[in-house]
XYZ file of C-alpha atoms in Angstrom:
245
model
C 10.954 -34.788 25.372
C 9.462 -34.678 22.177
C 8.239 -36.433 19.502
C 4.708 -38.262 18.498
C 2.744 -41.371 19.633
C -0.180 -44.003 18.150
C -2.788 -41.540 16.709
C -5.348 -43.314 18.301
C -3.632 -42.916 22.318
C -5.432 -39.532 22.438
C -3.930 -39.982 26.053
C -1.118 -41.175 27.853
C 0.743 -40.659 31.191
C 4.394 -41.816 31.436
C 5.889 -42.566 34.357
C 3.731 -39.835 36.002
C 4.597 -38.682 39.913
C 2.898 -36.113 42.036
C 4.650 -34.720 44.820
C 3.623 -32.548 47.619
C 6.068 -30.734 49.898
C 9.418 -31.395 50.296
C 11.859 -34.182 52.918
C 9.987 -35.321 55.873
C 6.964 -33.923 55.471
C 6.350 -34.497 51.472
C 3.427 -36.693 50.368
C 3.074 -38.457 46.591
C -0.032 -38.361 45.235
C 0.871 -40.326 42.204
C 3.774 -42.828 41.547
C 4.968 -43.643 38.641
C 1.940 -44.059 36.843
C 1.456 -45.237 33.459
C -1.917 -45.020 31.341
C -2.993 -45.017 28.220
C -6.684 -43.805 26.742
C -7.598 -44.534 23.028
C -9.837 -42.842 21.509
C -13.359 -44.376 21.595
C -12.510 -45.731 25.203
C -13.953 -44.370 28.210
C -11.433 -46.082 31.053
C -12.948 -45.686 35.186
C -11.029 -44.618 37.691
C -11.895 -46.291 41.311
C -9.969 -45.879 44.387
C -10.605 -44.915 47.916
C -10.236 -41.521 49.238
C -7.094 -39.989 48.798
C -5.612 -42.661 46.284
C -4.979 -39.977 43.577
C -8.018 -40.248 41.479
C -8.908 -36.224 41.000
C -4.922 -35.511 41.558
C -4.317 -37.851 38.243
C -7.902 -36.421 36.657
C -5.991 -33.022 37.068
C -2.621 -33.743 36.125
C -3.943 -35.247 32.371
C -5.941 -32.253 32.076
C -2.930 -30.049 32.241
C -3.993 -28.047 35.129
C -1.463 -28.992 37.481
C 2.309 -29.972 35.914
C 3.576 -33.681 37.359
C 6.234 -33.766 39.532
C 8.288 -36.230 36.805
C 6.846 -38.114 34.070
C 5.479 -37.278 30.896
C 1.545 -36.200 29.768
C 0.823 -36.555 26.042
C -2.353 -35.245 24.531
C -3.306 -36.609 21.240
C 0.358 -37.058 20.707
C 1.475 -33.658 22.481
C 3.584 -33.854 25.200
C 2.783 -31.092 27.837
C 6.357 -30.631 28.616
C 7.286 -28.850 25.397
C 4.339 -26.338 25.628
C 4.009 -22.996 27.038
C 1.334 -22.042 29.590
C -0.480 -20.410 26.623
C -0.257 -23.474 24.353
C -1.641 -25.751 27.220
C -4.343 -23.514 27.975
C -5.238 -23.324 24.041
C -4.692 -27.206 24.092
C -7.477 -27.574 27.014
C -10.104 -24.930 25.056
C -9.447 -26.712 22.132
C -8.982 -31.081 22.724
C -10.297 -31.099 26.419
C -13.926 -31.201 27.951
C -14.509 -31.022 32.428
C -17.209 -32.878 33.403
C -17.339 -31.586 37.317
C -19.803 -32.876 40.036
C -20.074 -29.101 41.329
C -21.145 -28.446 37.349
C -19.073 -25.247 37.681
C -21.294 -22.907 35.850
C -21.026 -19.556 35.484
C -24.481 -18.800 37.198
C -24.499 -15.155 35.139
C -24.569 -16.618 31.934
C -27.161 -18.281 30.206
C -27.368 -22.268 29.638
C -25.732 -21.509 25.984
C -23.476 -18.560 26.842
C -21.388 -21.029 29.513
C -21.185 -23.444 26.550
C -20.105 -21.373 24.087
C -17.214 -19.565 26.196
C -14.842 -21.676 25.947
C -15.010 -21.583 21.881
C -15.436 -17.395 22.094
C -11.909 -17.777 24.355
C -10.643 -19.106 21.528
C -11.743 -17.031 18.376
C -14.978 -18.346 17.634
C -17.703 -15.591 15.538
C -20.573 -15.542 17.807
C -22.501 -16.683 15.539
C -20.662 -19.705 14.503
C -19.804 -20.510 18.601
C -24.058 -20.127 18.924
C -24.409 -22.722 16.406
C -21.981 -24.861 17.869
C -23.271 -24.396 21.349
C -26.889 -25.285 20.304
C -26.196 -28.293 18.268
C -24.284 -29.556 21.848
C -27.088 -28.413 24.299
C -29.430 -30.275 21.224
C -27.606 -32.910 22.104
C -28.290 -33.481 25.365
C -31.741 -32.428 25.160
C -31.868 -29.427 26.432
C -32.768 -27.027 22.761
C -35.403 -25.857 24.755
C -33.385 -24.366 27.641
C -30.586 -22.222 25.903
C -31.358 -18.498 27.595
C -32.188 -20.312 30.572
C -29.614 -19.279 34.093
C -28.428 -21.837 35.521
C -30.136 -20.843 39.004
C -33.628 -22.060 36.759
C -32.590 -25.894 35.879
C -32.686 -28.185 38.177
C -29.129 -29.785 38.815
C -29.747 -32.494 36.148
C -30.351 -29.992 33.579
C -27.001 -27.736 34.842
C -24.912 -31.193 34.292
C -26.319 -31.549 31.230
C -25.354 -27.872 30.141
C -21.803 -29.172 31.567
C -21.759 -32.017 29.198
C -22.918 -30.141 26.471
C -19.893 -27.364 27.688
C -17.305 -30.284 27.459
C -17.863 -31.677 23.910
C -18.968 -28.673 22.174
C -15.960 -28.100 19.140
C -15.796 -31.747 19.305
C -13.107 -32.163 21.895
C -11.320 -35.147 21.933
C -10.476 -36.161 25.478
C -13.371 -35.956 28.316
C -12.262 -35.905 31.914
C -15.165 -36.079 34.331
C -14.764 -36.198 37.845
C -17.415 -37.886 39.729
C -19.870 -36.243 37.972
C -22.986 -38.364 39.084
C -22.148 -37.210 42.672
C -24.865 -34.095 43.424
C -27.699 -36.009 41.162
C -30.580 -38.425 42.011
C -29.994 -41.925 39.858
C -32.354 -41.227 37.423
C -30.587 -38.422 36.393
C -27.042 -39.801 37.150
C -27.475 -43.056 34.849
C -29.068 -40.253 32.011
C -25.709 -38.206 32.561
C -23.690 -41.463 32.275
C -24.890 -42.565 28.697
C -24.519 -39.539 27.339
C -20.545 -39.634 28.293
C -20.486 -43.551 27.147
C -22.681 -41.818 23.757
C -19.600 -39.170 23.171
C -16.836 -41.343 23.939
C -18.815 -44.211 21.572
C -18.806 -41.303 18.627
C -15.107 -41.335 18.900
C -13.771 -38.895 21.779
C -11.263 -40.554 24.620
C -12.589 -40.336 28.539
C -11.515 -40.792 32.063
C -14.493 -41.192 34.085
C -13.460 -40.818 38.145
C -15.994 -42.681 40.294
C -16.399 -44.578 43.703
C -19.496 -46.113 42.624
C -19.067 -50.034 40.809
C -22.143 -49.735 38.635
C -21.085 -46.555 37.533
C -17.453 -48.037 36.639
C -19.194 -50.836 35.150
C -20.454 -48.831 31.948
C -16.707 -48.195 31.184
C -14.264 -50.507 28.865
C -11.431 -50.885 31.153
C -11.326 -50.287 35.056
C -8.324 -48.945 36.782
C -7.507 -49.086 40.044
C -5.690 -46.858 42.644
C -4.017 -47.187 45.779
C -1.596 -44.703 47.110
C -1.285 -43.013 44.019
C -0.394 -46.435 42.169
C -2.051 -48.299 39.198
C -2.535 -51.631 41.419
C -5.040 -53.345 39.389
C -7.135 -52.869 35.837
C -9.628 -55.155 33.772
C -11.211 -54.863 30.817
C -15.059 -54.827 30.138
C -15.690 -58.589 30.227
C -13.568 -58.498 33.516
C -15.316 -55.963 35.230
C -17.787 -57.998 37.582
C -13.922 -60.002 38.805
C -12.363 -57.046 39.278
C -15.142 -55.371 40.898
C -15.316 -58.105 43.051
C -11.840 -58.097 44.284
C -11.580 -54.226 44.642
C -13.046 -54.285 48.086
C -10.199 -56.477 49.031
């Protein structure tokens, strides 16, 4: 398929499936699920375990292909690109936010932000600028040659933050990345994803945890790897509510 959507979807799934195995034995982790993610938005995912939150999470990252269905990246769709183009697309448009932080613990605070922009071409010296205007931005100027073995795990999400927006990407993905920190630290990490989403990037925030959901504009349920429910901000608390149902 091909072609171009709304420039402000920066996301959208279209009629996405996921589909393990094959016959008898062959599980869905998504069906037929359809989502869209402007930019400026930050949308939570909340579902119990094994309702298809990271599988759709990795699926509109590109890191796993959909069974059928469609994945459009600020008006992209996956389907036409090679595996080179949709690796250059995640460097480039795409920031992980991971609850393991995933940081390359041989590389200093500001060399495991600035890979991803070195992968792609950067000068050094214009990826070091880059990489200390993000880790500025999460307040961490002071820690850029530290390892990641000398932050405390606040600090390493932060440097994870900092590694997903640097090059102003446009869509954020995190996946329950409040999970390893205390709350302190978790509500510090979650306003500085609501701050980068607010400056104009699109997220999907995957969480179990309401008052974490609650700082998003639109909730979205999951059930069996099904949209079975969504609200808006001013609908949160109802929808909240009702998702213990």
């Amino acid at each position: 398929m091909t072609g171009r959507l709304d420039a402000a979807v920066v996301l959208q799934l279209i009629g996405v499936t996921q589909q393990y195995g094959n016959g008898a034995t062959s599980v869905s982790a998504l069906s037929g699920v359809d989502l869209q993610v402007h930019e400026g938005e930050l949308v939570a995912i909340m579902g119990a375990s094994g309702s298809g939150k990271s599988t759709l999470l990795s699926v509109a990252g590109g890191l796993q292909q959909p069974t059928t269905g469609e994945v459009v990246i600020e008006g992209s769709f996956l389907s036409d690109q090679s595996p080179a183009q949709i690796a250059q697309l995640r460097r480039r448009s795409l920031g992980f936010v991971f609850q393991d932080f995933n940081l390359i613990p041989t590389l200093t605070a500001i060399e495991n932000v600035t890979l991803p922009l070195e992968l792609d071409g950067f000068r050094s010296r214009v990826a070091r600028r880059a990489g200390r205007d993000a880790l500025a931005s999460v307040g961490l100027e002071d820690k850029l040659d530290a390892y990641p073995d000398d932050l405390s795990g606040g600090q390493q999400q932060r440097v994870a933050i900092a590694r997903a927006v640097v090059g102003g990407r446009r869509l954020i993905l995190a996946d329950e990345p409040t999970g390893a920190l205390d709350s302190v630290t978790g509500e510090m990490v979650l306003r500085m994803l609501r701050a980068r989403v607010d400056a104009g990037a699109a997220g999907i925030l995957v969480t179990h945890e309401a008052r974490h959901a609650a700082v998003a504009d639109r909730i979205v349920f999951l059930r069996d790897g099904r949209i079975v429910d969504e609200s808006r901000r001013d609908g949160a608390e109802a929808l909240l509510a009702g998702g213990s149902r």
